[in-house]
């Protein structure tokens, strides 16, 4: 793709940037985290410690913009799975931290456990559409004091792709880093290849930095470890009920967060991850599956391009409670808008009910959507050779391409060969069991889950980890 | 004529106008209960009807309730016993462990708008507190809300405890994961899927 779809002229983009600066300079933000206020004050912002209000002079933000870098890397345990934005776009990630799972055996929604996480990690490791495993659920069986460990251990044990998620506090974060160092063999080895990729939501819209997530961002940025934040304004509730007003709030909040990060460590890689949505005012419902989410993502991506940093994040979520047509069109249309707009990162896989529950069939279907997005991104592959002028002349009018070596040579790569879509005639479909997408997707996922997981930790390493963290959940993929 | 104007001003979300019109009516000597019931509460009934029909959205309900409340504040100093609060007293809160209160707040607001005395205990309310408050205020009904499937069972605990103690406060439950079947299963007296029908259900249960 050489050009991206766009809603704005250059002048309009500059106006949105200016408007965001105005908001930060005149309105400012509440910064509940004390250390963040210190950093902002030192960086030249006006800080009122009484009210926690911070106002950002434009020159502070513009100065920080100079140290933005255009790339962001997700490191994996296995270097073959390392991924860089935007070079490897589109990068597909699972949706994360749902409390529930649709049990693949009973079909009932229930609390997710660490064993579920191990199974999901195994599946994601095998599905080629997914590039990063963001830990899909919480672990209801976590022993006291091991809330985060019970999520990261089963994930890292069963998936060699980059693992991404968050922690609720610094204590949990330090435990997770300790786990990373054990796996890497030493602190130094881990720092060289930090394969736990951290993500937080430090801003509570409108215009407020929280305490805990902001603390984690500061902690990780100071250490030089990979971290980025997602900004989540919700039009009508936490931002204005116009697309433009919400774009400005989200963009301003992103600029404030990036100012914090660049003041701590100039040149720290970042992702422009803003998940703006519009609330459904008929009920007040949170609706990430609405088409406006994709439109806003495209607009935010245009801003990211203006700042020359990778963009994307949570896009392609659905409100549907089962893997049905709504689930498909919400994920499909929103991710396609974002892709056409130039987004690099898509946190979309496996979740239903606006981030409430993981479903194996949905994850398999999203792998299909991921493969289609990657195919769409590959595009037309213009070349003189691909014009096939000699071949067109050779076959001539009225001929057939079906029995030509040229066709054989290209047929496996020109098309994305779906393993999920049903493409035969109705009679055959009925003979094959007249299945719908979810039935087939779940079967395919279960097929994978029943196989041995090749990515699992070696026994020796596992024993070392288990003796280091007594009482740890088993963390094995068992189906 | 002016009672109609109060009604209209609430439906236009015009708090200033509501206050002005209520003051006019009071100084004109119109009966307080007429201003309240035909003007303010009548308008909120219409708001509830329009919301249920999908014609009004949540922000409009909020603005109407604000306008109604502004009028009510003007009336309060003039109200004698019997003028109002005849609809019943309701204790409301989200159940133990549940902090999600947007839906509960809407219900509380709509009930106030409909003329109920509402004691809002906020979030994370334990069974004992529900019951104690209901006893202290001689309430007619306890309303419980939950968003999380894990906290829903707390509703059953309260209903059960009421039965054990032989207390006959009516109970109503609601919240995103709560269903009619669930309400029946735990033996709650009422269930409602949204705020306006909660008001309807409350009327039904309390008049019963």
XYZ file of C-alpha atoms in Angstrom:
687
model
C 0.000 0.000 0.000
C 1.520 3.291 -1.075
C -1.286 5.567 -0.092
C -3.740 5.479 2.761
C -7.361 6.493 2.929
C -7.759 9.872 4.562
C -10.472 12.131 5.934
C -8.351 15.258 6.275
C -6.345 17.778 4.324
C -2.894 18.678 5.635
C -4.337 21.967 6.876
C -7.079 20.189 8.817
C -4.558 17.852 10.436
C -2.487 20.841 11.523
C -5.635 22.432 12.955
C -6.376 19.308 15.035
C -2.806 19.422 16.339
C -3.157 23.132 17.170
C -6.511 22.522 18.849
C -4.962 19.760 20.970
C -2.174 22.126 22.048
C -4.809 24.713 22.973
C -6.612 22.198 25.183
C -3.386 21.227 26.948
C -2.250 24.817 27.378
C -5.558 26.398 28.423
C -7.581 23.603 30.000
C -4.774 21.312 31.123
C -5.042 17.897 32.741
C -5.437 16.529 36.244
C -2.343 14.506 37.080
C -3.128 12.339 40.108
C 0.333 10.732 40.164
C 2.747 12.818 42.194
C 5.892 11.675 40.394
C 4.338 12.532 37.057
C 3.614 16.042 38.367
C 7.275 16.369 39.399
C 8.403 15.279 35.934
C 6.015 17.712 34.253
C 7.095 20.557 36.548
C 10.757 19.885 35.839
C 9.978 19.779 32.151
C 8.513 23.279 32.195
C 4.784 22.677 32.720
C 2.684 24.722 35.137
C 1.805 22.440 38.024
C -0.705 23.089 40.782
C -0.075 20.422 43.412
C -3.195 21.409 45.326
C -5.664 20.710 42.524
C -3.204 18.432 40.619
C -3.942 20.493 37.508
C -1.086 20.596 35.007
C -0.982 23.002 32.080
C 1.307 22.253 29.168
C 2.978 25.172 27.365
C 3.123 24.413 23.653
C 6.897 24.706 23.534
C 7.253 21.850 26.046
C 5.142 19.571 23.861
C 6.774 20.679 20.615
C 10.208 20.088 22.149
C 9.218 16.570 23.210
C 7.835 15.880 19.742
C 11.373 16.246 18.388
C 12.438 13.043 20.148
C 9.536 10.887 18.842
C 10.849 7.812 17.022
C 9.102 6.163 14.060
C 9.452 2.531 15.134
C 8.304 0.279 17.947
C 9.480 -3.288 18.508
C 7.694 -6.196 20.164
C 10.335 -8.661 21.368
C 9.535 -12.375 21.579
C 11.135 -15.264 23.521
C 11.924 -16.711 20.101
C 13.699 -14.010 18.009
C 11.974 -15.349 14.881
C 8.752 -13.902 16.259
C 10.145 -10.392 16.886
C 7.903 -7.814 15.255
C 8.545 -4.194 14.367
C 6.003 -1.452 13.690
C 5.367 -0.180 11.092
C 7.636 -2.436 8.939
C 5.736 -5.644 9.673
C 2.253 -4.125 9.485
C -0.478 -5.114 9.942
C 0.387 -6.529 13.362
C -2.447 -8.526 14.858
C -2.847 -8.906 18.601
C -5.408 -10.656 20.775
C -7.784 -8.552 22.849
C -6.900 -8.736 26.526
C -7.960 -9.051 30.146
C -11.534 -10.304 29.802
C -12.830 -11.702 33.100
C -14.773 -14.518 31.445
C -14.455 -17.284 28.874
C -17.063 -19.167 26.869
C -16.270 -22.734 27.922
C -15.393 -24.582 24.695
C -16.950 -27.810 25.984
C -20.197 -26.583 27.564
C -20.744 -23.319 25.685
C -21.462 -21.625 29.030
C -19.848 -18.333 29.997
C -17.801 -18.644 33.183
C -14.818 -17.069 34.946
C -11.539 -17.738 33.119
C -8.644 -19.571 34.816
C -4.883 -19.866 34.408
C -5.408 -23.167 32.545
C -7.642 -21.342 30.063
C -4.823 -18.829 29.569
C -2.379 -21.704 28.915
C -4.749 -23.158 26.301
C -5.303 -19.770 24.654
C -1.519 -19.148 24.602
C -1.030 -22.519 22.887
C -3.700 -21.677 20.280
C -2.327 -18.192 19.567
C 1.182 -19.578 19.231
C -0.121 -21.868 16.468
C -2.376 -19.444 14.577
C -0.349 -17.613 11.911
C -2.620 -14.541 11.838
C -1.616 -13.483 15.333
C 1.720 -11.727 15.874
C 1.462 -10.790 19.544
C -0.300 -12.562 22.412
C -1.921 -10.036 24.676
C -3.088 -12.124 27.626
C -6.727 -12.665 26.789
C -8.289 -13.186 30.204
C -7.830 -12.849 33.933
C -7.150 -15.936 36.045
C -9.860 -16.516 38.614
C -7.825 -19.283 40.279
C -4.816 -17.032 40.976
C -3.356 -17.730 44.437
C -3.244 -14.781 46.825
C -0.441 -12.384 45.815
C 0.037 -14.001 42.372
C -2.664 -12.210 40.370
C -0.363 -11.202 37.511
C 2.027 -14.137 37.787
C -0.943 -16.466 37.219
C -1.508 -14.752 33.874
C 2.060 -14.219 32.623
C 3.457 -17.629 33.623
C 0.935 -19.741 31.624
C 1.303 -17.306 28.727
C 5.093 -17.324 28.544
C 5.161 -21.063 29.180
C 2.986 -21.821 26.158
C 3.609 -19.071 23.616
C 6.859 -18.045 22.002
C 5.391 -14.972 20.304
C 5.696 -11.582 22.027
C 3.519 -11.575 25.168
C 1.813 -8.358 26.139
C -0.298 -7.249 29.080
C -0.609 -5.088 32.173
C -0.299 -5.396 35.942
C -2.418 -3.688 38.617
C 0.504 -2.422 40.751
C 4.300 -2.139 40.920
C 4.666 -5.191 43.159
C 2.980 -7.391 40.555
C 5.004 -5.738 37.811
C 8.275 -6.509 39.607
C 7.263 -10.145 40.068
C 6.488 -10.430 36.359
C 9.882 -8.918 35.471
C 11.522 -11.386 37.854
C 9.803 -14.170 35.919
C 11.160 -12.701 32.675
C 14.693 -12.623 34.055
C 14.434 -16.251 35.202
C 13.341 -17.307 31.718
C 16.071 -15.245 30.046
C 18.705 -16.704 32.372
C 19.870 -13.418 33.868
C 18.888 -9.809 34.338
C 21.363 -8.743 31.658
C 20.071 -11.298 29.169
C 16.532 -10.128 29.832
C 17.402 -6.447 29.375
C 18.939 -7.342 26.029
C 15.748 -9.006 24.857
C 12.858 -7.876 27.059
C 10.135 -10.194 25.779
C 7.388 -9.004 28.108
C 5.682 -6.107 26.400
C 3.922 -3.776 28.794
C 0.753 -1.889 28.189
C -1.310 0.428 30.399
C -4.239 2.844 30.313
C -2.767 5.715 32.356
C -5.266 8.336 31.210
C -8.847 8.394 32.434
C -10.741 10.573 29.995
C -11.457 13.378 30.084
C -7.989 14.790 30.673
C -6.900 12.940 33.821
C -3.767 10.896 34.572
C -4.397 8.161 37.168
C -2.011 7.008 39.912
C -1.156 3.305 39.426
C -0.951 2.910 35.638
C 0.922 6.205 35.334
C 3.359 4.908 37.962
C 3.949 1.767 35.880
C 4.579 3.836 32.749
C 7.153 5.957 34.604
C 8.808 2.909 36.194
C 9.182 1.039 32.895
C 10.233 4.079 30.861
C 12.950 4.889 33.405
C 14.232 1.316 33.160
C 14.268 1.431 29.350
C 11.748 -1.400 29.105
C 9.079 -1.499 26.378
C 5.788 0.137 27.332
C 3.015 2.067 25.672
C -0.364 3.389 26.712
C -3.859 3.350 25.312
C -6.087 6.420 25.516
C -9.828 5.701 25.569
C -12.230 8.638 25.201
C -15.930 7.766 24.862
C -17.953 10.412 22.987
C -21.004 11.594 24.895
C -19.657 10.398 28.242
C -15.996 11.333 28.559
C -15.531 13.445 25.426
C -17.727 15.644 23.198
C -20.462 14.083 21.068
C -18.791 15.036 17.818
C -16.152 13.007 16.043
C -13.872 16.047 15.854
C -14.242 16.960 19.536
C -13.430 13.404 20.524
C -10.464 13.308 18.144
C -9.097 16.457 19.791
C -9.530 15.136 23.342
C -7.906 11.803 22.448
C -5.094 13.486 20.561
C -4.430 15.953 23.381
C -4.358 13.116 25.917
C -1.929 11.200 23.719
C 0.337 14.243 23.419
C 0.348 14.669 27.198
C 1.245 11.001 27.713
C 3.984 11.148 25.097
C 5.326 14.314 26.738
C 5.591 12.416 30.030
C 7.424 9.545 28.337
C 9.781 11.758 26.299
C 10.604 13.928 29.336
C 11.697 10.782 31.181
C 13.636 9.218 28.316
C 13.925 11.153 25.052
C 13.666 8.766 22.141
C 11.649 6.143 24.041
C 9.609 4.249 21.413
C 5.845 4.736 21.556
C 2.689 3.676 19.769
C -0.070 6.171 19.045
C -2.806 3.990 20.554
C -6.077 5.851 20.970
C -9.293 3.849 21.056
C -11.906 6.542 20.674
C -15.507 5.365 20.667
C -18.976 6.891 20.624
C -21.335 5.871 23.437
C -24.819 4.680 22.483
C -26.897 7.375 24.134
C -30.074 5.332 23.957
C -28.704 3.213 26.795
C -25.284 4.639 27.691
C -23.711 1.399 26.432
C -19.995 1.184 25.620
C -19.886 0.220 21.942
C -16.405 -0.454 20.548
C -18.056 -2.444 17.737
C -19.825 0.616 16.314
C -18.631 1.829 12.929
C -17.630 5.190 14.429
C -14.779 3.376 16.207
C -13.211 2.543 12.850
C -13.762 6.056 11.526
C -12.087 7.549 14.619
C -9.238 5.047 14.396
C -8.579 6.170 10.838
C -8.551 9.800 11.951
C -6.205 9.082 14.862
C -3.941 7.183 12.475
C -3.737 10.279 10.304
C -2.580 12.200 13.377
C -0.020 9.474 14.144
C 1.331 9.820 10.618
C 1.627 13.569 11.154
C 3.728 12.833 14.259
C 5.616 10.064 12.430
C 5.002 7.331 15.003
C 3.399 3.887 14.627
C -0.317 3.754 15.294
C -3.154 1.443 16.139
C -4.260 -0.596 19.089
C -7.671 -1.781 20.142
C -9.655 -1.886 16.934
C -12.054 -4.565 15.746
C -13.739 -5.356 19.055
C -17.348 -6.473 19.008
C -20.347 -5.962 21.259
C -21.860 -9.261 20.172
C -22.172 -12.007 22.797
C -21.598 -14.834 20.374
C -19.523 -15.318 17.250
C -22.297 -14.392 14.864
C -22.797 -12.035 11.926
C -22.609 -8.955 14.198
C -19.306 -10.170 15.603
C -17.968 -10.650 12.082
C -19.073 -7.376 10.576
C -18.016 -5.309 13.584
C -14.524 -6.799 13.650
C -14.248 -6.902 9.864
C -15.424 -3.424 8.986
C -13.620 -1.565 11.753
C -10.289 -3.273 11.161
C -10.600 -2.709 7.420
C -11.212 1.015 7.935
C -8.167 1.191 10.201
C -6.038 -0.775 7.753
C -7.024 1.449 4.850
C -6.252 4.465 7.016
C -2.760 3.125 7.667
C -2.996 1.723 11.206
C -0.191 -0.673 12.097
C -1.510 -2.488 15.159
C -4.825 -4.314 15.658
C -5.799 -5.589 19.120
C -8.820 -7.541 18.055
C -8.630 -11.284 18.593
C -10.923 -13.556 20.481
C -13.114 -11.372 22.657
C -16.896 -11.008 22.729
C -19.301 -8.714 24.562
C -17.059 -5.615 24.398
C -14.046 -7.222 26.113
C -16.046 -9.303 28.594
C -15.456 -12.881 27.413
C -12.962 -14.911 25.377
C -14.275 -17.424 22.848
C -12.107 -19.990 21.023
C -14.314 -19.900 17.923
C -14.102 -16.127 17.798
C -10.300 -16.323 18.139
C -10.103 -18.731 15.218
C -12.413 -16.518 13.151
C -10.319 -13.470 14.009
C -7.258 -15.366 12.810
C -9.092 -15.623 9.495
C -9.818 -11.880 9.520
C -6.156 -11.284 10.433
C -4.986 -13.319 7.440
C -7.392 -11.392 5.206
C -6.082 -8.053 6.530
C -2.518 -9.174 5.853
C -3.535 -10.237 2.369
C -5.288 -6.903 1.780
C -2.171 -5.083 2.937
C 0.001 -7.077 0.504
C -2.273 -5.727 -2.186
C -1.720 -5.924 -5.950
C 2.049 -6.494 -6.164
C 2.692 -4.356 -9.192
C 5.513 -5.550 -11.422
C 6.145 -5.919 -15.140
C 6.333 -9.680 -14.655
C 2.998 -9.754 -12.853
C 1.323 -8.044 -15.794
C 1.747 -11.429 -17.583
C 1.689 -9.918 -21.064
C 3.456 -12.882 -22.701
C 1.065 -15.339 -21.084
C -2.017 -13.326 -22.065
C -0.774 -13.342 -25.644
C 0.070 -17.053 -25.554
C -3.366 -18.142 -24.261
C -5.071 -15.687 -26.551
C -8.815 -15.002 -26.791
C -11.048 -17.858 -25.659
C -8.287 -19.957 -24.058
C -7.976 -21.282 -20.500
C -5.429 -20.583 -17.759
C -6.457 -23.602 -15.728
C -3.835 -26.043 -16.993
C -0.874 -23.716 -17.174
C 2.288 -24.026 -15.096
C 2.114 -20.289 -14.513
C -1.169 -20.808 -12.667
C 0.301 -23.652 -10.626
C 3.295 -21.503 -9.766
C 1.165 -18.633 -8.419
C -2.056 -20.167 -7.147
C -0.914 -20.894 -3.600
C 0.309 -17.388 -2.954
C -1.902 -15.120 -5.030
C -4.894 -16.099 -2.928
C -5.307 -16.405 0.799
C -6.561 -19.983 1.043
C -9.146 -19.901 3.773
C -9.483 -22.909 6.032
C -12.677 -21.536 7.575
C -14.917 -20.119 4.850
C -17.236 -22.629 3.161
C -17.113 -22.208 -0.614
C -18.801 -25.237 -2.178
C -22.395 -25.559 -3.369
C -25.358 -25.970 -1.076
C -25.885 -29.705 -1.633
C -22.305 -30.408 -0.670
C -22.612 -28.079 2.318
C -25.626 -30.044 3.556
C -23.757 -33.333 3.105
C -20.846 -31.836 5.036
C -23.089 -31.183 8.000
C -24.539 -27.761 7.113
C -22.247 -26.083 9.641
C -22.037 -22.371 10.350
C -18.829 -20.387 10.856
C -18.731 -20.696 14.624
C -19.184 -24.475 14.546
C -16.324 -24.875 12.089
C -14.117 -22.312 13.856
C -14.544 -23.987 17.226
C -13.779 -27.412 15.718
C -10.584 -26.056 14.125
C -9.499 -24.426 17.372
C -10.143 -27.602 19.353
C -8.167 -29.610 16.794
C -5.150 -27.428 17.595
C -5.740 -27.522 21.349
C -5.735 -31.324 21.315
C -2.236 -31.428 19.867
C 0.959 -31.358 21.872
C 2.235 -27.814 22.359
C 5.721 -27.560 20.804
C 6.332 -24.155 22.391
C 6.214 -25.342 25.997
C 9.078 -24.525 28.422
C 11.794 -27.165 28.827
C 11.353 -29.130 32.096
C 14.544 -27.812 33.660
C 13.547 -24.181 33.238
C 10.045 -24.900 34.449
C 11.378 -26.563 37.607
C 13.559 -23.524 38.271
C 10.621 -21.148 37.927
C 8.325 -23.286 40.054
C 10.827 -23.458 42.895
C 11.354 -19.689 42.696
C 7.622 -18.950 42.986
C 6.107 -21.462 45.423
C 2.392 -22.155 44.984
C 2.388 -21.183 41.328
C -0.546 -22.347 39.177
C 0.289 -25.347 36.898
C 0.107 -23.186 33.758
C -0.108 -26.165 31.418
C -2.192 -26.296 28.270
C -4.533 -29.223 28.814
C -7.530 -29.955 26.695
C -52.785 26.783 32.275
C -49.439 27.283 33.917
C -49.267 23.722 35.273
C -49.144 22.613 31.654
C -46.243 25.022 31.135
C -44.313 23.438 34.018
C -44.945 20.050 32.463
C -43.709 21.376 29.111
C -40.647 23.066 30.616
C -39.540 19.775 32.231
C -39.913 18.066 28.870
C -37.820 20.841 27.340
C -35.156 20.340 30.059
C -35.379 24.046 30.940
C -34.490 24.178 34.644
C -34.621 27.995 34.865
C -38.063 28.067 33.338
C -39.304 25.287 35.641
C -38.105 27.191 38.714
C -39.688 30.426 37.513
C -43.019 28.781 36.715
C -43.128 26.863 40.008
C -42.508 30.129 41.903
C -45.301 31.815 39.928
C -47.733 29.038 40.762
C -46.824 29.081 44.440
C -47.368 32.825 44.677
C -50.627 32.409 42.793
C -51.734 30.043 45.536
C -52.033 26.934 43.423
C -52.136 23.802 45.536
C -48.675 22.376 46.065
C -49.808 18.804 45.383
C -51.222 19.882 42.032
C -47.934 21.542 40.995
C -46.074 18.445 42.084
C -48.289 15.720 40.691
C -49.714 17.289 37.555
C -46.661 19.360 36.705
C -43.380 17.807 37.789
C -44.229 14.150 38.346
C -46.580 14.078 35.376
C -43.784 15.320 33.159
C -41.358 12.692 34.455
C -43.952 9.984 33.779
C -44.035 11.183 30.194
C -40.223 11.219 30.082
C -40.222 7.625 31.276
C -42.765 6.658 28.645
C -40.763 8.338 25.882
C -37.536 6.700 27.083
C -39.117 3.247 27.091
C -40.411 3.881 23.586
C -36.868 4.760 22.490
C -37.767 8.362 21.626
C -35.703 9.907 24.416
C -32.096 8.970 25.139
C -30.243 8.811 28.456
C -28.865 12.389 28.392
C -32.387 13.710 27.846
C -33.645 11.737 30.814
C -30.819 13.188 32.919
C -31.629 16.748 31.864
C -35.349 16.275 32.480
C -34.650 14.882 35.937
C -32.401 17.874 36.693
C -35.173 20.259 35.641
C -37.697 18.331 37.727
C -35.397 18.412 40.758
C -34.869 22.154 40.396
C -38.629 22.608 40.566
C -38.935 20.216 43.471
C -36.395 22.238 45.488
C -38.651 25.297 45.120
C -41.659 23.309 46.279
C -40.055 21.598 49.248
C -40.269 24.481 51.767
C -43.993 24.739 51.046
C -44.821 21.082 51.255
C -46.910 19.753 54.118
C -47.322 16.114 54.975
C -49.682 14.538 52.543
C -48.663 16.786 49.700
C -46.232 14.277 48.396
C -44.121 11.268 49.119
C -47.273 9.265 49.143
C -45.967 6.937 46.488
C -43.765 5.040 48.902
C -40.236 4.763 50.271
C -37.555 2.842 48.463
C -34.070 1.761 49.594
C -31.706 1.242 46.670
C -28.073 0.266 46.068
C -25.712 -1.977 44.144
C -25.066 -5.263 45.896
C -21.990 -6.273 47.840
C -18.863 -6.375 45.630
C -20.394 -4.423 42.780
C -19.248 -0.866 42.042
C -21.155 -0.303 38.805
C -23.800 2.257 39.534
C -24.835 4.050 36.335
C -27.991 1.946 35.956
C -28.817 2.131 39.642
C -28.459 5.925 39.572
C -30.869 6.162 36.665
C -33.427 4.060 38.510
C -33.036 6.157 41.668
C -33.460 9.343 39.675
C -36.517 8.120 37.823
C -38.111 6.936 41.032
C -37.517 10.277 42.671
C -38.976 11.870 39.595
C -42.021 9.671 39.965
C -42.538 10.836 43.543
C -41.012 8.054 45.577
C -38.885 8.776 48.617
C -35.558 7.271 47.571
C -32.798 6.333 50.000
C -29.755 5.659 47.851
C -27.124 3.620 49.704
C -24.681 3.878 46.804
C -22.430 0.974 45.861
C -21.181 -2.229 47.492
C -24.109 -2.497 49.912
C -24.240 -5.483 52.257
C -27.462 -7.328 53.018
C -27.492 -6.123 56.627
C -27.285 -2.497 55.537
C -30.126 -2.856 53.073
C -32.340 -4.370 55.749
C -31.343 -2.034 58.566
C -31.957 1.053 56.427
C -35.308 -0.270 55.255
C -36.317 -0.822 58.880
C -35.116 2.592 60.028
C -37.036 4.395 57.309
C -40.023 2.125 57.400
C -39.481 1.574 53.695
C -41.802 -0.223 51.320
C -39.207 -1.763 49.095
C -35.526 -2.726 48.676
C -34.100 -2.365 45.153
C -30.843 -4.133 44.301
C -28.637 -3.701 41.245
C -25.683 -5.717 39.906
C -23.604 -5.591 36.744
C -21.279 -8.495 37.528
C -22.394 -12.085 37.275
C -20.290 -12.804 40.339
C -22.178 -10.362 42.532
C -25.689 -11.329 41.403
C -26.025 -14.090 44.025
C -25.890 -11.390 46.721
C -29.417 -10.458 45.677
C -30.567 -13.944 46.608
C -28.839 -13.622 49.978
C -30.827 -10.488 50.808
C -34.146 -11.985 49.711
C -33.395 -15.112 51.721
C -32.422 -13.129 54.822
C -35.637 -11.119 54.640
C -37.625 -14.337 54.559
C -35.695 -15.829 57.466
C -36.334 -12.732 59.539
C -39.976 -12.669 58.554
C -39.685 -9.152 57.138
C -41.997 -8.303 54.300
C -40.252 -5.481 52.459
C -40.868 -5.896 48.761
C -37.749 -6.611 46.691
C -36.880 -5.626 43.154
C -33.735 -6.566 41.211
C -32.123 -5.339 38.027
C -28.848 -4.817 36.158
C -27.358 -5.958 32.877
C -26.892 -9.693 33.646
C -30.082 -10.011 35.732
C -33.039 -11.721 34.071
C -36.678 -12.365 34.926
C -35.812 -16.044 35.386
C -33.055 -15.164 37.822
C -35.413 -12.884 39.769
C -38.007 -15.662 39.985
C -35.388 -18.181 40.948
C -34.181 -16.177 43.959
C -37.741 -15.231 44.880
C -37.529 -11.472 44.309
C -40.912 -9.760 44.041
C -40.016 -7.741 40.990
C -37.571 -7.412 38.125
C -37.178 -4.664 35.577
C -34.993 -4.444 32.489
C -34.657 -0.618 32.505
C -35.204 2.473 34.624
C -38.704 3.492 33.480
C -40.081 -0.012 33.903
C -38.501 -0.075 37.344
C -40.779 2.839 38.219
C -43.790 0.997 36.820
C -42.878 -2.143 38.730
C -42.389 -0.159 41.936
C -45.854 1.360 41.602
C -47.345 -2.037 41.002
C -45.570 -3.715 43.912
C -46.164 -0.957 46.423
C -49.829 -0.473 45.602
C -50.345 -4.231 45.791
